[in-house]
Short mmCIF file of C-alpha atoms and ligand atoms in Angstrom, two decimals:
data_model
loop_
_atom_site.label_atom_id
_atom_site.label_comp_id
_atom_site.label_asym_id
_atom_site.label_seq_id
_atom_site.Cartn_x
_atom_site.Cartn_y
_atom_site.Cartn_z
CA MET U 1 19.70 -10.19 3.20
CA SER U 2 22.35 -12.49 4.66
CA ASP U 3 23.39 -15.94 3.07
CA SER U 4 22.72 -17.51 6.61
CA VAL U 5 19.33 -16.45 6.43
CA ILE U 6 17.16 -19.96 6.39
CA LYS U 7 14.76 -20.04 3.57
CA ILE U 8 11.20 -21.50 4.21
CA ASP U 9 9.27 -24.55 2.76
CA SER U 10 6.22 -24.69 5.22
CA PHE U 11 3.73 -22.10 4.64
CA VAL U 12 0.41 -21.87 7.13
CA LEU U 13 -2.58 -19.75 5.59
CA PHE U 14 -4.74 -19.00 7.97
CA GLY U 15 -8.11 -17.45 6.87
CA ALA U 16 -7.43 -19.67 3.45
CA LEU U 17 -11.07 -19.18 2.64
CA GLY U 18 -11.21 -15.26 3.14
CA ASP U 19 -11.31 -12.60 0.84
CA LEU U 20 -7.68 -11.34 1.08
CA SER U 21 -6.74 -15.04 0.02
CA VAL U 22 -8.96 -15.91 -2.42
CA ARG U 23 -8.27 -12.64 -4.47
CA LYS U 24 -4.74 -11.70 -3.71
CA LEU U 25 -2.54 -14.63 -2.28
CA ILE U 26 -4.26 -17.55 -4.08
CA PRO U 27 -3.33 -15.64 -7.15
CA ALA U 28 -0.05 -14.36 -6.47
CA TRP U 29 1.06 -18.55 -5.56
CA TYR U 30 0.10 -18.89 -9.12
CA TYR U 31 2.23 -16.30 -10.87
CA LEU U 32 4.93 -17.54 -8.89
CA GLU U 33 4.22 -21.20 -10.07
CA ARG U 34 3.81 -20.04 -13.87
CA ASP U 35 7.37 -17.91 -13.60
CA ASP U 36 8.94 -21.04 -11.76
CA MET U 37 10.07 -19.17 -8.43
CA LEU U 38 8.78 -22.20 -5.92
CA ASN U 39 11.13 -24.81 -4.41
CA ASP U 40 9.81 -28.10 -5.11
CA GLY U 41 9.25 -29.05 -1.55
CA LEU U 42 7.21 -26.18 -1.05
CA GLN U 43 3.61 -26.66 0.63
CA ILE U 44 1.21 -24.66 1.66
CA LEU U 45 -1.67 -25.50 4.23
CA GLY U 46 -4.88 -23.78 4.16
CA VAL U 47 -6.93 -23.34 7.57
CA GLY U 48 -10.39 -22.36 7.34
CA ARG U 49 -13.47 -22.62 9.36
CA GLN U 50 -15.69 -24.47 6.76
CA VAL U 51 -15.24 -28.49 7.10
CA LEU U 52 -13.74 -29.11 3.77
CA THR U 53 -12.15 -32.18 2.42
CA LYS U 54 -8.81 -31.92 0.79
CA PRO U 55 -10.31 -32.05 -2.76
CA GLN U 56 -12.99 -29.98 -2.27
CA PHE U 57 -10.39 -27.30 -0.90
CA HIS U 58 -8.66 -27.96 -3.52
CA GLU U 59 -11.79 -26.89 -6.02
CA LYS U 60 -12.26 -23.79 -3.87
CA VAL U 61 -8.31 -22.37 -4.83
CA LYS U 62 -9.01 -23.84 -8.61
CA ASP U 63 -12.01 -21.21 -8.63
CA ALA U 64 -10.49 -18.73 -6.81
CA LEU U 65 -7.69 -18.69 -9.47
CA THR U 66 -10.30 -19.10 -12.31
CA THR U 67 -12.26 -16.13 -10.72
CA TYR U 68 -9.14 -14.32 -10.18
CA VAL U 69 -6.27 -15.01 -12.69
CA SER U 70 -6.95 -13.73 -16.24
CA ALA U 71 -8.12 -16.32 -18.60
CA GLU U 72 -4.86 -16.02 -20.74
CA TYR U 73 -2.64 -16.69 -18.24
CA LEU U 74 -4.35 -20.02 -17.21
CA ASP U 75 -2.55 -23.03 -18.00
CA ALA U 76 -3.99 -26.61 -16.69
CA ASN U 77 -0.47 -27.90 -16.06
CA ILE U 78 0.21 -24.80 -13.90
CA ILE U 79 -2.98 -25.43 -11.81
CA SER U 80 -2.51 -28.96 -10.89
CA LYS U 81 1.10 -28.32 -10.13
CA LEU U 82 0.40 -25.14 -7.42
CA ILE U 83 -3.16 -27.42 -6.35
CA SER U 84 -0.92 -30.47 -5.66
CA ARG U 85 1.17 -28.24 -3.18
CA PHE U 86 -1.93 -27.39 -0.86
CA ASP U 87 -3.13 -28.79 2.23
CA TYR U 88 -6.67 -28.12 4.31
CA CYS U 89 -7.11 -28.13 7.81
CA CYS U 90 -10.59 -27.40 9.52
CA CYS U 91 -9.75 -25.26 12.79
CA ASP U 92 -12.04 -23.05 14.84
CA LEU U 93 -9.51 -20.53 15.74
CA GLN U 94 -11.72 -19.07 18.35
CA SER U 95 -10.18 -21.00 21.00
CA SER U 96 -6.83 -22.00 21.51
CA ASN U 97 -7.70 -25.75 22.71
CA ASN U 98 -8.52 -26.82 18.75
CA TYR U 99 -4.82 -26.39 17.05
CA GLN U 100 -3.81 -30.08 18.20
CA GLU U 101 -5.19 -31.20 14.43
CA LEU U 102 -3.25 -28.18 12.95
CA SER U 103 -0.64 -29.09 15.27
CA SER U 104 -0.04 -32.64 14.29
CA LYS U 105 0.06 -31.64 10.30
CA ILE U 106 2.54 -29.15 10.99
CA ASN U 107 4.55 -31.96 12.91
CA GLU U 108 4.86 -34.26 9.76
CA TRP U 109 6.55 -30.98 7.92
CA SER U 110 9.90 -30.03 7.58
CA LYS U 111 10.72 -26.78 9.75
CA PRO U 112 10.77 -24.07 10.09
CA VAL U 113 7.24 -22.62 8.89
CA ALA U 114 5.86 -19.39 7.87
CA TYR U 115 2.34 -18.68 9.42
CA TYR U 116 0.35 -16.14 7.49
CA LEU U 117 -2.88 -14.66 9.13
CA ALA U 118 -5.04 -13.48 6.79
CA ILE U 119 -7.23 -12.81 9.28
CA SER U 120 -9.29 -10.34 11.81
CA PRO U 121 -6.75 -8.83 13.74
CA ASN U 122 -8.86 -9.44 17.34
CA LEU U 123 -7.96 -13.65 16.74
CA PHE U 124 -4.17 -12.75 16.48
CA GLU U 125 -3.86 -13.41 20.44
CA VAL U 126 -5.85 -16.16 20.48
CA VAL U 127 -4.17 -18.02 17.51
CA PHE U 128 -0.60 -17.15 19.04
CA ASP U 129 -1.78 -18.58 22.23
CA GLY U 130 -2.87 -21.94 20.17
CA LEU U 131 0.16 -22.13 18.10
CA ASN U 132 2.12 -21.35 21.68
CA SER U 133 0.26 -23.96 23.58
CA GLU U 134 1.03 -26.88 20.97
CA GLN U 135 4.62 -25.63 20.76
CA ILE U 136 4.69 -24.98 17.32
CA ILE U 137 6.35 -21.66 17.37
CA THR U 138 10.10 -21.97 17.06
CA SER U 139 13.02 -19.52 16.85
CA SER U 140 13.00 -19.97 13.14
CA CYS U 141 9.61 -19.27 11.81
CA ARG U 142 7.98 -16.52 10.76
CA ILE U 143 4.95 -14.65 11.05
CA ILE U 144 2.92 -12.13 9.12
CA VAL U 145 0.46 -9.97 9.42
CA GLU U 146 -1.54 -7.47 7.19
CA LYS U 147 -1.66 -4.01 7.46
CA PRO U 148 -3.98 -2.21 9.19
CA ILE U 149 -2.29 -2.92 12.42
CA GLY U 150 -4.67 -2.04 14.76
CA TYR U 151 -7.46 1.10 14.85
CA ASP U 152 -5.11 3.77 16.61
CA LEU U 153 -1.65 4.08 18.07
CA GLU U 154 -3.16 2.35 21.26
CA SER U 155 -4.54 -0.70 19.87
CA SER U 156 -1.37 -0.81 17.44
CA LYS U 157 0.43 -1.17 20.69
CA GLU U 158 -1.70 -4.21 21.96
CA ILE U 159 -0.71 -6.17 18.35
CA ASN U 160 2.67 -5.25 18.38
CA ALA U 161 2.81 -6.29 22.10
CA LYS U 162 1.21 -9.42 21.78
CA LEU U 163 3.34 -10.00 18.61
CA LEU U 164 6.63 -9.81 20.78
CA LYS U 165 5.53 -11.73 23.32
CA TYR U 166 6.11 -14.96 20.95
CA PHE U 167 8.18 -13.48 18.20
CA ASP U 168 11.49 -11.74 17.69
CA GLU U 169 10.90 -8.43 15.70
CA SER U 170 13.37 -10.58 12.97
CA GLN U 171 10.60 -13.47 12.58
CA ILE U 172 7.17 -10.60 11.99
CA TYR U 173 6.46 -9.67 8.80
CA ARG U 174 4.10 -6.71 9.03
CA ILE U 175 2.61 -5.92 5.33
CA ASP U 176 1.64 -2.86 3.31
CA HIS U 177 1.37 -4.51 0.19
CA TYR U 178 2.08 -1.21 -1.81
CA LEU U 179 5.41 -2.14 -0.63
CA GLY U 180 5.31 -5.36 -3.13
CA LYS U 181 4.46 -3.23 -6.22
CA GLU U 182 7.43 -3.09 -8.45
CA THR U 183 6.85 0.64 -9.54
CA VAL U 184 7.33 1.44 -5.51
CA GLN U 185 10.38 -0.92 -5.29
CA ASN U 186 11.48 1.09 -8.69
CA LEU U 187 10.98 4.37 -6.13
CA ILE U 188 14.45 3.38 -4.60
CA ALA U 189 16.45 2.64 -7.90
CA LEU U 190 14.95 5.71 -9.28
CA ARG U 191 16.15 8.15 -6.60
CA PHE U 192 19.37 6.59 -5.95
CA ALA U 193 20.95 5.16 -8.95
CA ASN U 194 20.30 8.45 -11.05
CA SER U 195 22.66 11.23 -10.46
CA LEU U 196 20.14 13.64 -12.29
CA PHE U 197 17.29 12.84 -10.05
CA SER U 198 19.65 12.92 -6.83
CA SER U 199 20.84 15.83 -7.58
CA GLN U 200 17.50 17.53 -7.82
CA TRP U 201 15.89 15.58 -4.90
CA ASN U 202 14.99 19.00 -2.31
CA SER U 203 13.64 22.11 -1.37
CA LYS U 204 15.90 24.01 -3.67
CA SER U 205 14.46 22.04 -6.94
CA VAL U 206 10.98 20.60 -5.70
CA ASP U 207 8.19 22.83 -5.88
CA TYR U 208 5.18 20.37 -4.53
CA VAL U 209 4.66 16.92 -4.29
CA GLU U 210 1.03 14.88 -4.98
CA ILE U 211 0.45 11.60 -4.13
CA THR U 212 -3.04 10.02 -4.90
CA ALA U 213 -4.40 6.80 -4.40
CA ALA U 214 -7.93 7.50 -6.13
CA GLU U 215 -10.41 4.27 -6.39
CA SER U 216 -13.18 3.67 -8.58
CA VAL U 217 -14.94 1.03 -6.54
CA GLY U 218 -17.31 1.79 -3.36
CA ILE U 219 -17.38 -0.09 0.28
CA GLU U 220 -18.92 -2.97 -1.67
CA ASP U 221 -19.20 -5.88 0.85
CA ARG U 222 -16.78 -4.10 3.36
CA TRP U 223 -19.18 -1.68 4.76
CA GLY U 224 -18.74 -3.20 8.49
CA TYR U 225 -14.97 -3.11 8.48
CA PHE U 226 -15.01 -0.04 6.47
CA ASP U 227 -17.27 1.93 8.68
CA GLY U 228 -15.52 1.43 11.84
CA MET U 229 -11.72 2.81 9.82
CA GLY U 230 -12.54 5.08 7.37
CA GLN U 231 -10.45 6.56 4.55
CA LEU U 232 -7.71 7.99 6.43
CA ARG U 233 -6.98 5.04 8.38
CA ASP U 234 -7.33 2.40 5.36
CA MET U 235 -5.16 4.36 3.17
CA VAL U 236 -3.26 7.18 4.63
CA GLN U 237 -1.90 5.42 7.74
CA SER U 238 0.11 3.18 5.68
CA HIS U 239 -0.31 2.99 1.90
CA LEU U 240 0.04 6.89 1.29
CA LEU U 241 2.92 7.08 4.21
CA GLN U 242 4.67 4.38 3.26
CA LEU U 243 4.80 6.26 -0.47
CA LEU U 244 5.38 9.72 1.33
CA CYS U 245 8.50 7.89 3.23
CA LEU U 246 10.20 6.06 0.15
CA ILE U 247 9.95 9.42 -1.86
CA THR U 248 11.46 11.74 0.72
CA MET U 249 13.97 9.34 3.14
CA GLU U 250 17.58 10.15 2.78
CA PRO U 251 19.98 7.51 0.99
CA PRO U 252 19.79 4.52 3.36
CA ASN U 253 23.90 3.25 3.39
CA GLU U 254 22.94 -0.03 2.04
CA LEU U 255 19.78 -2.02 0.77
CA SER U 256 19.47 -3.84 4.03
CA ASN U 257 16.25 -3.92 6.35
CA GLN U 258 17.59 -1.85 8.91
CA SER U 259 19.06 0.44 7.10
CA ILE U 260 15.74 1.26 5.11
CA ARG U 261 13.41 1.05 7.84
CA SER U 262 15.64 3.36 10.12
CA GLU U 263 15.43 6.07 7.07
CA LYS U 264 11.58 5.68 6.77
CA VAL U 265 11.23 6.18 10.40
CA LYS U 266 13.32 9.09 10.50
CA VAL U 267 10.84 10.91 7.79
CA LEU U 268 7.42 10.01 10.25
CA GLU U 269 9.60 11.30 13.35
CA ALA U 270 9.66 14.61 11.00
CA LEU U 271 6.11 14.83 9.43
CA LYS U 272 4.49 18.29 11.18
CA PRO U 273 1.88 17.22 13.47
CA LEU U 274 -1.67 18.12 12.28
CA ASN U 275 -3.23 19.94 15.25
CA GLN U 276 -6.19 22.21 15.96
CA ASP U 277 -4.18 25.33 14.88
CA ASN U 278 -3.26 23.75 11.46
CA ILE U 279 -5.94 21.48 10.53
CA LYS U 280 -8.43 23.58 8.48
CA SER U 281 -6.16 24.60 6.18
CA ASN U 282 -4.45 21.16 5.67
CA PHE U 283 -7.29 18.84 5.72
CA VAL U 284 -10.38 18.10 4.20
CA SER U 285 -12.60 15.15 4.64
CA GLY U 286 -15.83 13.84 2.22
CA GLN U 287 -18.25 11.54 1.67
CA TYR U 288 -19.75 10.05 -1.44
CA THR U 289 -23.13 10.86 -2.59
CA ALA U 290 -25.23 9.00 -5.30
CA GLY U 291 -24.09 9.49 -8.45
CA ASP U 292 -22.91 8.24 -12.14
CA ASN U 293 -25.91 4.86 -11.09
CA LYS U 294 -23.72 4.21 -8.14
CA ALA U 295 -25.60 4.25 -4.25
CA GLY U 296 -24.02 6.90 -2.01
CA TYR U 297 -22.06 5.41 1.01
CA LEU U 298 -25.34 5.90 3.20
CA ASN U 299 -27.37 3.51 0.45
CA GLU U 300 -24.82 0.63 0.16
CA LEU U 301 -24.95 -2.69 1.56
CA GLY U 302 -25.42 -3.06 5.24
CA SER U 303 -25.22 0.81 5.96
CA ASP U 304 -26.15 2.99 8.61
CA GLU U 305 -27.99 5.76 7.43
CA GLN U 306 -26.33 7.88 10.03
CA SER U 307 -22.56 7.28 9.57
CA ASP U 308 -20.31 10.68 9.16
CA THR U 309 -17.28 8.27 8.32
CA GLU U 310 -15.04 9.71 5.41
CA THR U 311 -14.72 7.91 1.86
CA PHE U 312 -12.12 10.81 0.80
CA VAL U 313 -9.46 12.56 2.37
CA SER U 314 -7.09 15.27 1.21
CA ILE U 315 -4.51 16.49 3.13
CA LYS U 316 -1.11 19.05 3.03
CA ALA U 317 1.56 17.62 5.02
CA GLU U 318 5.09 18.66 5.76
CA ILE U 319 8.48 17.08 6.47
CA GLN U 320 10.44 19.25 9.39
CA ASN U 321 13.77 18.20 8.10
CA TRP U 322 16.74 20.12 5.80
CA ARG U 323 15.73 18.53 2.21
CA TRP U 324 11.94 19.27 2.74
CA LYS U 325 11.69 22.89 4.07
CA ASP U 326 8.68 24.32 3.01
CA VAL U 327 7.80 21.95 0.24
CA PRO U 328 4.34 20.94 0.59
CA PHE U 329 3.20 17.29 0.19
CA TYR U 330 -0.29 16.72 -0.87
CA LEU U 331 -1.70 13.54 0.02
CA ARG U 332 -5.27 12.69 -1.53
CA THR U 333 -7.46 9.56 -1.71
CA GLY U 334 -10.98 8.61 -1.64
CA LYS U 335 -13.68 5.68 -2.73
CA ARG U 336 -15.91 5.65 -5.38
CA MET U 337 -13.90 8.53 -7.66
CA LYS U 338 -13.73 9.00 -11.43
CA SER U 339 -11.18 6.32 -12.16
CA LYS U 340 -8.41 4.30 -9.92
CA THR U 341 -5.23 6.65 -10.80
CA THR U 342 -2.61 5.79 -7.93
CA GLN U 343 0.51 8.10 -9.01
CA ILE U 344 2.80 10.43 -7.34
CA VAL U 345 3.57 13.95 -8.92
CA ILE U 346 6.88 15.74 -8.52
CA HIS U 347 6.65 19.34 -9.65
CA PHE U 348 9.87 20.83 -9.91
CA LYS U 349 10.94 24.91 -9.71
CA SER U 350 10.80 26.43 -12.93
CA ASP U 351 14.19 28.48 -14.08
CA GLY U 352 14.15 31.97 -12.98
CA HIS U 353 15.08 34.43 -15.87
CA TYR U 354 12.69 33.19 -18.80
CA ILE U 355 13.34 33.90 -22.39
CA PHE U 356 10.37 32.08 -23.83
CA ASP U 357 7.15 33.84 -24.88
CA GLN U 358 5.50 35.02 -21.93
CA ASP U 359 2.09 32.39 -21.53
CA ARG U 360 1.90 31.58 -18.18
CA GLU U 361 1.78 27.75 -18.97
CA SER U 362 5.19 27.49 -20.76
CA LEU U 363 6.83 29.11 -17.43
CA LYS U 364 5.72 25.81 -15.49
CA GLY U 365 8.82 23.12 -14.11
CA ASN U 366 9.11 19.83 -15.17
CA THR U 367 6.92 17.27 -13.79
CA LEU U 368 7.67 13.88 -12.77
CA ILE U 369 4.86 11.06 -12.72
CA ILE U 370 5.11 8.02 -11.24
CA SER U 371 2.19 5.96 -12.01
CA LEU U 372 1.52 2.66 -10.32
CA HIS U 373 -1.89 2.56 -11.79
CA PRO U 374 -3.17 2.27 -14.49
CA THR U 375 0.20 1.82 -16.37
CA GLU U 376 3.53 1.40 -14.00
CA SER U 377 5.46 3.91 -15.61
CA ILE U 378 7.79 6.92 -15.07
CA SER U 379 7.49 9.94 -17.32
CA LEU U 380 9.11 13.13 -17.11
CA GLN U 381 7.36 15.90 -18.95
CA VAL U 382 9.64 17.89 -20.52
CA PHE U 383 9.61 21.63 -22.77
CA THR U 384 10.67 21.49 -26.32
CA LYS U 385 10.09 23.91 -29.59
CA PRO U 386 7.43 23.04 -31.80
CA HIS U 387 8.68 21.87 -35.07
CA GLY U 388 7.80 24.74 -37.46
CA VAL U 389 9.49 27.54 -39.08
CA ASP U 390 7.52 30.70 -37.63
CA LYS U 391 7.69 28.29 -33.70
CA HIS U 392 11.13 30.39 -32.18
CA SER U 393 9.90 31.03 -28.82
CA THR U 394 6.82 28.78 -27.70
CA LEU U 395 7.14 25.70 -26.17
CA ARG U 396 5.38 22.46 -26.04
CA SER U 397 5.49 19.97 -23.43
CA ASP U 398 5.96 16.08 -24.25
CA PRO U 399 6.66 13.22 -21.65
CA MET U 400 9.64 10.97 -22.02
CA SER U 401 8.20 7.77 -20.78
CA LEU U 402 9.35 4.45 -19.46
CA ASP U 403 6.64 1.87 -19.11
CA PHE U 404 7.64 -1.26 -17.53
CA ILE U 405 5.36 -3.59 -19.11
CA LYS U 406 6.86 -2.78 -22.46
CA THR U 407 10.53 -1.81 -21.78
CA GLN U 408 10.99 -5.44 -19.97
CA LYS U 409 8.64 -7.16 -22.17
CA LEU U 410 6.87 -7.94 -19.25
CA LEU U 411 3.69 -10.68 -19.75
CA ASN U 412 1.75 -8.60 -17.16
CA ILE U 413 2.90 -6.57 -14.06
CA PRO U 414 2.99 -8.58 -10.96
CA SER U 415 0.60 -7.69 -7.89
CA GLY U 416 2.31 -6.75 -4.92
CA TYR U 417 2.05 -10.12 -2.98
CA GLN U 418 4.24 -11.69 -5.05
CA SER U 419 7.24 -9.96 -4.44
CA LEU U 420 6.04 -9.76 -0.46
CA LEU U 421 5.47 -14.06 -0.41
CA MET U 422 8.91 -14.55 -2.10
CA ASP U 423 10.43 -12.35 0.70
CA ILE U 424 8.54 -14.19 3.08
CA LEU U 425 10.26 -17.41 1.80
CA ASN U 426 13.72 -16.15 1.48
CA GLY U 427 13.97 -14.26 4.95
CA ASN U 428 14.08 -10.79 3.42
CA GLN U 429 12.37 -7.99 5.40
CA SER U 430 13.24 -4.85 3.74
CA LEU U 431 9.68 -4.85 2.40
CA PHE U 432 8.10 -4.95 5.50
CA LEU U 433 7.20 -2.56 8.30
CA CYS U 434 8.86 -2.43 11.79
CA LYS U 435 6.95 -1.62 14.74
CA GLU U 436 7.96 2.36 15.11
CA GLU U 437 7.05 3.02 11.27
CA VAL U 438 3.57 1.37 12.46
CA GLU U 439 3.05 3.40 15.56
CA LEU U 440 4.49 6.72 14.38
CA ALA U 441 1.87 6.72 11.19
CA TRP U 442 -0.38 5.75 13.71
CA GLN U 443 0.30 8.76 15.76
CA TRP U 444 0.43 11.01 12.97
CA CYS U 445 -3.18 10.19 11.90
CA ASP U 446 -4.50 10.01 15.32
CA ASN U 447 -3.75 13.44 16.09
CA ALA U 448 -5.37 14.42 12.44
CA LEU U 449 -8.53 12.96 13.15
CA GLU U 450 -8.43 13.91 16.77
CA ALA U 451 -7.71 17.92 15.97
CA HIS U 452 -10.30 17.47 12.71
CA LYS U 453 -13.03 16.46 15.38
CA LYS U 454 -12.13 18.65 18.08
CA SER U 455 -12.17 21.76 15.35
CA LYS U 456 -15.69 20.56 14.38
CA GLN U 457 -14.67 20.78 10.41
CA GLU U 458 -17.13 19.60 8.00
CA LEU U 459 -17.58 16.62 6.45
CA TYR U 460 -17.85 17.47 2.25
CA PHE U 461 -20.27 15.15 0.24
CA TYR U 462 -19.17 14.46 -3.22
CA PRO U 463 -21.16 12.36 -6.01
CA ALA U 464 -20.01 9.05 -6.93
CA GLY U 465 -18.01 9.05 -9.93
CA THR U 466 -16.09 12.64 -9.69
CA ASP U 467 -12.97 13.53 -8.23
CA GLY U 468 -13.71 14.25 -4.91
CA PRO U 469 -14.98 17.34 -2.94
CA LYS U 470 -14.51 21.20 -4.64
CA GLU U 471 -12.93 21.98 -0.83
CA SER U 472 -10.12 19.61 -1.98
CA GLU U 473 -9.45 21.57 -5.17
CA LEU U 474 -9.60 24.79 -2.79
CA LEU U 475 -6.67 22.94 -0.34
CA ILE U 476 -4.28 22.81 -3.27
CA GLN U 477 -5.24 25.87 -5.11
CA ASN U 478 -4.81 28.10 -1.73
CA ASN U 479 -1.19 27.20 -2.00
CA GLY U 480 -1.04 27.99 -5.66
CA HIS U 481 -1.28 24.58 -7.02
CA ASN U 482 -3.23 22.08 -9.00
CA TRP U 483 -3.96 18.53 -8.66
CA HIS U 484 -2.07 17.05 -11.69
CA GLU U 485 -4.46 15.84 -14.44
CA GLU U 486 -3.82 13.36 -17.14
CA LYS U 487 -4.88 15.08 -20.24
C1 BG6 V 1 -6.09 -1.85 0.88
C2 BG6 V 1 -7.77 -1.19 1.30
O1 BG6 V 1 -5.27 -1.79 2.03
O2 BG6 V 1 -5.96 -1.57 -0.43
C3 BG6 V 1 -8.42 -0.89 0.52
O3 BG6 V 1 -8.34 -1.76 2.58
C4 BG6 V 1 -8.22 -0.45 -0.97
O4 BG6 V 1 -9.58 -0.67 0.88
C5 BG6 V 1 -7.37 -1.48 -1.31
O5 BG6 V 1 -9.42 -0.55 -2.19
C6 BG6 V 1 -6.04 -0.64 -2.79
O6 BG6 V 1 -5.20 -1.50 -2.95
P1 BG6 V 1 -4.41 -1.42 -4.40
O7 BG6 V 1 -3.42 -2.30 -4.56
O8 BG6 V 1 -6.10 -1.48 -5.72
O9 BG6 V 1 -4.25 0.50 -4.20
#
């Protein structure tokens, strides 16, 4: 980020009463207020469909805070300081003729403005038209949109074209909240500031890599949205592929937007396409049935009994470049799994000549576990000799661990949104996606879904509360590998 980048103090939150704002964004503003990160002049205008007075909206903000910020962190002074920044404007976004009140509020503010669209993508264009007809799009304002950017390559291109009709790429902030997570940002430091790892980060030393985002939640009240997407589009297209990019990209020349984004683009370009010839051995999809006292996908609220939408996928991916030749990257994600676990596991190769006991277990190489949930930590499994006079040739495996909450004496791990909101205000785009990343990721997912459909591959069922279908185990075992299990 250059020093000349303008800082922003005027923020408009479209969809201020929606799920994303209430659960994630308003709590994130609270933590930033608590940590004294916000300029005194910062003002936030919530825009929603409901007719509310400013005090009524303030009550809604307070409800969001008491529901989604842990009680131990709530402080009445911080709540009232944050609430005093919020104003409200009722606006039916469906018609671009309704934006006069919004525009007169914005015109009272200092410029430039950040427009955060926490709304359905099918409203984007009408909002852009409304802002444009009121002449409140300036060359220094910022526009923020959330993943998913579209439903497939074609629709993502349409959204990108709409964005680029009114905004320059340097004004567009495409959010994937995983990139705001501290441990995800730490991948760059881990890889490029530690020669111990950077020298081993290639196909000569790495045997295989797992990226898992297992969720214990089901679909809850999002069936309508989710059924049109499925787990591949919802989780793999952005979250898992972004993790894959950060794990495998070449070192950027510097920590600038352009350098980081262009290295990620190269990874996406090198991803081996899944097609009808290779899909069967590289792709498993599943759907949860009732189990663990939880309803099956087809019995969730609002469901359609016929749906074959996948709630689980596991994939063997390959990156066709010099560094990663023949290294499998296993991606796995599902709803209603045994527990919420988000982790990257790097399995290093074992040494050739082995002098300890011949127990197969001990022959395995070191494992580096980068955990995003339930802990935010990095842990390297190393082999040592157990203490004891008669234990000369046996080995045990123990973790050398870094738990960020403990080592950095944090009060709590910030949600991804805190750092993303600060970056929007400060004009730093390095944690946001560029157009090419979004479109290449869709291209890969579109290919996989098309190949899956054409090859008439089965949808496998798994009971809620489990690790997914057994075929997912077979996918990795057929290559001589195993999913990492916490002991
Ligand atoms: C969202 C998906 O992007 O990420 C949700 O739409 C998913 O379906 C969520 O539950 C997971 O985020 P996190 O931070 O809880 O892993």
